[in-house]
Short mmCIF file of C-alpha atoms in Angstrom, two decimals:
data_model
loop_
_atom_site.label_atom_id
_atom_site.label_comp_id
_atom_site.label_asym_id
_atom_site.label_seq_id
_atom_site.Cartn_x
_atom_site.Cartn_y
_atom_site.Cartn_z
CA UNK A 273 119.87 114.21 95.59
CA UNK A 274 122.54 113.95 92.98
CA UNK A 275 122.58 112.72 89.25
CA UNK A 276 125.50 110.61 88.07
CA UNK A 277 126.57 109.38 84.81
CA UNK A 278 126.40 105.56 84.70
CA UNK A 279 128.94 105.13 82.35
CA UNK A 280 131.85 106.54 84.04
CA UNK A 281 134.09 105.34 86.78
CA UNK A 282 133.29 108.66 88.39
CA UNK A 283 130.07 106.53 90.10
CA UNK A 284 133.03 104.15 91.51
CA UNK A 285 134.04 106.55 93.85
CA UNK A 286 130.04 108.16 94.94
CA UNK A 287 129.54 104.68 97.27
CA UNK A 288 128.74 107.01 100.30
CA UNK A 289 125.47 107.70 99.23
CA UNK A 290 122.65 104.83 97.55
CA UNK A 291 121.75 105.02 94.07
CA UNK A 292 118.70 104.46 92.82
CA UNK A 293 118.37 103.25 89.51
CA UNK A 294 114.97 103.20 87.14
CA UNK A 295 115.63 100.23 85.32
CA UNK A 296 114.29 98.66 81.69
CA UNK A 297 115.36 94.82 80.68
CA UNK A 298 118.23 96.68 78.43
CA UNK A 299 121.34 97.82 80.38
CA UNK A 300 124.75 97.95 78.50
CA UNK A 301 127.25 95.66 79.81
CA UNK A 302 129.93 98.34 81.25
CA UNK A 303 127.26 99.94 82.94
CA UNK A 304 125.98 95.78 84.32
CA UNK A 305 129.53 95.61 84.80
CA UNK A 306 130.46 98.96 86.51
CA UNK A 307 127.46 98.37 89.18
CA UNK A 308 128.84 95.39 89.82
CA UNK A 309 132.00 96.76 91.12
CA UNK A 310 130.24 99.60 92.50
CA UNK A 311 128.61 97.32 94.99
CA UNK A 312 131.47 95.54 95.83
CA UNK A 313 132.95 98.28 96.88
CA UNK A 314 130.55 99.11 99.38
CA UNK A 315 127.67 100.68 97.40
CA UNK A 316 123.92 100.53 98.22
CA UNK A 317 121.71 100.09 95.12
CA UNK A 318 118.08 100.00 94.36
CA UNK A 319 116.57 98.92 90.85
CA UNK A 320 113.40 99.27 90.06
CA UNK A 321 111.52 97.91 88.70
CA UNK A 322 113.30 94.70 86.52
CA UNK A 323 116.94 93.17 86.60
CA UNK A 324 118.51 94.03 82.82
CA UNK A 325 119.38 90.94 81.17
CA UNK A 326 119.72 92.54 76.98
CA UNK A 327 122.66 94.75 76.15
CA UNK A 328 122.36 98.06 74.16
CA UNK A 329 122.31 95.55 70.79
CA UNK A 330 119.46 93.35 72.29
CA UNK A 331 121.57 90.60 73.05
CA UNK A 332 121.85 88.58 75.99
CA UNK A 333 123.99 90.38 78.94
CA UNK A 334 123.11 88.40 82.39
CA UNK A 335 125.70 90.32 84.31
CA UNK A 336 123.47 92.21 87.11
CA UNK A 337 121.66 88.39 86.89
CA UNK A 338 124.29 86.39 87.18
CA UNK A 339 126.25 88.72 90.28
CA UNK A 340 122.14 88.14 92.16
CA UNK A 341 123.27 84.38 92.04
CA UNK A 342 119.82 83.37 89.67
CA UNK A 343 117.34 86.55 90.34
CA UNK A 344 114.34 85.88 87.50
CA UNK A 345 111.81 88.54 86.78
CA UNK A 346 108.88 88.33 85.82
CA UNK A 347 105.42 90.22 85.36
CA UNK A 348 102.69 89.52 88.10
CA UNK A 349 99.24 88.77 86.34
CA UNK A 350 97.23 88.90 89.19
CA UNK A 351 94.01 90.53 89.50
CA UNK A 352 93.62 93.16 92.45
CA UNK A 353 96.68 92.96 94.11
CA UNK A 354 97.17 93.94 97.60
CA UNK A 355 100.73 94.98 97.65
CA UNK A 356 102.69 95.46 101.34
CA UNK A 357 106.09 96.63 101.81
CA UNK A 358 107.73 96.97 105.29
CA UNK A 359 104.97 98.00 107.11
CA UNK A 360 102.80 99.68 104.66
CA UNK A 361 99.98 97.88 103.48
CA UNK A 362 97.59 97.78 100.58
CA UNK A 363 99.95 100.04 98.64
CA UNK A 364 98.26 101.73 96.06
CA UNK A 365 98.72 100.00 92.07
CA UNK A 366 99.04 102.18 89.04
CA UNK A 367 101.73 100.91 87.23
CA UNK A 368 102.93 97.65 85.85
CA UNK A 369 103.71 95.09 88.67
CA UNK A 370 106.47 91.97 88.42
CA UNK A 371 107.53 89.33 90.80
CA UNK A 372 110.53 87.26 91.80
CA UNK A 373 110.32 83.38 91.28
CA UNK A 374 114.29 82.77 91.29
CA UNK A 375 115.40 81.32 94.63
CA UNK A 376 118.27 82.50 96.31
CA UNK A 377 119.44 83.88 99.67
CA UNK A 378 117.55 87.35 99.93
CA UNK A 379 115.57 89.04 103.01
CA UNK A 380 112.13 89.58 101.73
CA UNK A 381 111.11 93.31 102.22
CA UNK A 382 107.46 93.31 100.54
CA UNK A 383 105.42 90.37 98.38
CA UNK A 384 101.46 90.28 97.29
CA UNK A 385 99.60 89.29 99.78
CA UNK A 386 97.36 86.97 98.52
CA UNK A 387 99.63 84.88 96.31
CA UNK A 388 102.63 85.55 98.33
CA UNK A 389 104.52 86.63 95.44
CA UNK A 390 107.76 88.46 95.80
CA UNK A 391 107.89 91.76 94.97
CA UNK A 392 111.24 93.26 96.94
CA UNK A 393 114.01 91.93 98.61
CA UNK A 394 117.38 92.78 99.88
CA UNK A 395 120.80 91.21 99.65
CA UNK A 396 123.74 92.19 101.67
CA UNK A 397 127.13 92.30 100.04
CA UNK A 398 130.61 92.21 101.83
CA UNK A 399 131.83 95.67 102.98
CA UNK A 400 128.10 97.24 103.53
CA UNK A 401 127.36 96.77 99.48
CA UNK A 402 123.76 96.14 99.63
CA UNK A 403 121.03 95.72 96.52
CA UNK A 404 117.69 96.29 96.49
CA UNK A 405 114.73 95.07 93.93
CA UNK A 406 111.67 96.71 94.02
CA UNK A 407 109.32 95.48 91.72
CA UNK A 408 106.67 97.75 90.37
CA UNK A 409 106.44 101.29 88.64
CA UNK A 410 104.50 103.64 90.46
CA UNK A 411 102.66 107.42 90.17
CA UNK A 412 103.00 109.08 93.17
CA UNK A 413 99.32 109.99 93.66
CA UNK A 414 98.96 108.12 97.62
CA UNK A 415 100.53 108.41 100.98
CA UNK A 416 101.20 104.67 100.79
CA UNK A 417 103.46 105.49 98.33
CA UNK A 418 105.72 107.97 100.03
CA UNK A 419 105.67 105.87 103.40
CA UNK A 420 107.03 102.60 101.56
CA UNK A 421 109.67 104.45 99.95
CA UNK A 422 110.68 106.45 102.89
CA UNK A 423 111.20 102.37 104.48
CA UNK A 424 113.06 101.31 101.43
CA UNK A 425 115.72 105.43 102.14
CA UNK A 426 115.83 103.35 105.52
CA UNK A 427 116.77 100.21 104.86
CA UNK A 428 119.99 101.59 102.42
CA UNK A 429 120.57 103.53 105.44
CA UNK A 430 119.68 107.23 104.25
CA UNK A 431 119.98 109.62 106.63
CA UNK A 432 116.94 111.62 107.68
CA UNK A 433 115.47 114.52 106.00
CA UNK A 434 116.89 118.18 106.22
CA UNK A 435 113.67 120.12 105.53
CA UNK A 436 110.77 118.25 107.08
CA UNK A 437 107.52 120.09 106.25
CA UNK A 438 104.25 118.13 107.48
CA UNK A 439 101.97 118.91 105.13
CA UNK A 440 103.27 117.04 101.95
CA UNK A 441 100.66 118.31 99.27
CA UNK A 442 104.31 121.48 99.58
CA UNK A 443 106.70 121.23 98.21
CA UNK A 444 110.49 122.84 99.46
CA UNK A 445 113.72 123.60 98.26
CA UNK A 446 116.83 124.34 100.75
CA UNK A 447 120.05 126.28 99.59
CA UNK A 448 122.81 126.50 101.65
CA UNK A 449 126.18 128.36 101.36
CA UNK A 450 128.27 128.16 104.53
CA UNK A 451 126.53 128.74 107.48
CA UNK A 452 123.71 130.49 105.61
CA UNK A 453 120.74 129.28 103.86
CA UNK A 454 117.30 130.18 101.83
CA UNK A 455 114.24 127.98 102.10
CA UNK A 456 111.50 128.10 99.57
CA UNK A 457 108.09 126.71 100.58
CA UNK A 458 105.65 125.94 97.07
CA UNK A 459 102.12 125.64 97.03
CA UNK A 460 101.18 124.95 93.54
CA UNK A 461 97.72 124.29 94.06
CA UNK A 462 94.59 126.48 93.77
CA UNK A 463 94.01 126.06 97.27
CA UNK A 464 95.01 127.65 100.72
CA UNK A 465 97.38 125.16 102.52
CA UNK A 466 99.60 125.78 105.42
CA UNK A 467 102.24 123.69 107.43
CA UNK A 468 104.72 123.48 110.21
CA UNK A 469 108.78 122.74 108.76
CA UNK A 470 111.76 121.98 110.92
CA UNK A 471 115.48 122.55 109.11
CA UNK A 472 117.79 119.66 111.05
CA UNK A 473 121.27 118.94 110.62
CA UNK A 474 122.43 115.72 111.79
CA UNK A 475 119.77 115.07 114.50
CA UNK A 476 119.87 119.21 115.75
CA UNK A 477 116.56 120.77 114.60
CA UNK A 478 118.40 124.40 113.37
CA UNK A 479 115.17 126.41 112.43
CA UNK A 480 111.43 125.99 112.80
CA UNK A 481 108.75 128.01 111.12
CA UNK A 482 105.07 127.16 112.99
CA UNK A 483 101.85 127.57 111.40
CA UNK A 484 103.21 128.74 107.42
CA UNK A 485 100.18 129.56 105.37
CA UNK A 486 100.00 129.95 101.74
CA UNK A 487 97.64 130.97 98.76
CA UNK A 488 96.73 129.66 96.27
CA UNK A 489 99.85 129.38 93.96
CA UNK A 490 102.24 131.32 96.50
CA UNK A 491 105.94 130.70 97.17
CA UNK A 492 107.26 132.10 100.65
CA UNK A 493 110.64 132.46 101.34
CA UNK A 494 112.95 131.60 104.75
CA UNK A 495 116.54 132.39 105.44
CA UNK A 496 117.94 130.06 107.91
CA UNK A 497 121.15 130.25 110.04
CA UNK A 498 123.32 127.08 110.55
CA UNK A 499 125.28 128.52 113.34
CA UNK A 500 126.17 127.01 116.40
#
């Protein structure tokens, strides 16, 4: 993953990878217009948790809303919500929730089960352009958070991860130069952890580390050879 500057046209040349934006109701007009161009050029965007409607001076600015033809995002105030995204059911909610009451052509990806409120949708545009809106904030604390986000990344055309680590309590970082790589496996917990790790290049597994055991607060380093 990489960070991009939404204030420059460099963004328009990076349509090969999905763009994930943590939004507020405020977004400068120039950024909104650049995002519209990005989608028309084939870019894929995930917006969460709201659709901006003000500029940086807090004046009305509905470029994105107009582009999405009538989306209307408001706060969801129901009690004890049961949120489902894709095949992930009853996602733990620990942040604000928003619903879309607008009427336009969209594919519903997620909703609140008891009220039927729309909490996530997708719209496709020419040249593989795409906008996904996700209507809630969350702090990662449950496996369902990982599962629904993986589902949305697949909807956006993301490839399988290069590092597949079975134990999601561990952190990994892969650094590569040419055909040589170094994998860091990190245990930030005060308990022992173990895992199996597979390194992929496309669909091909180039390295596998089984029964990796880490002591509390330990980091292990592995070399990876990407040669054919």
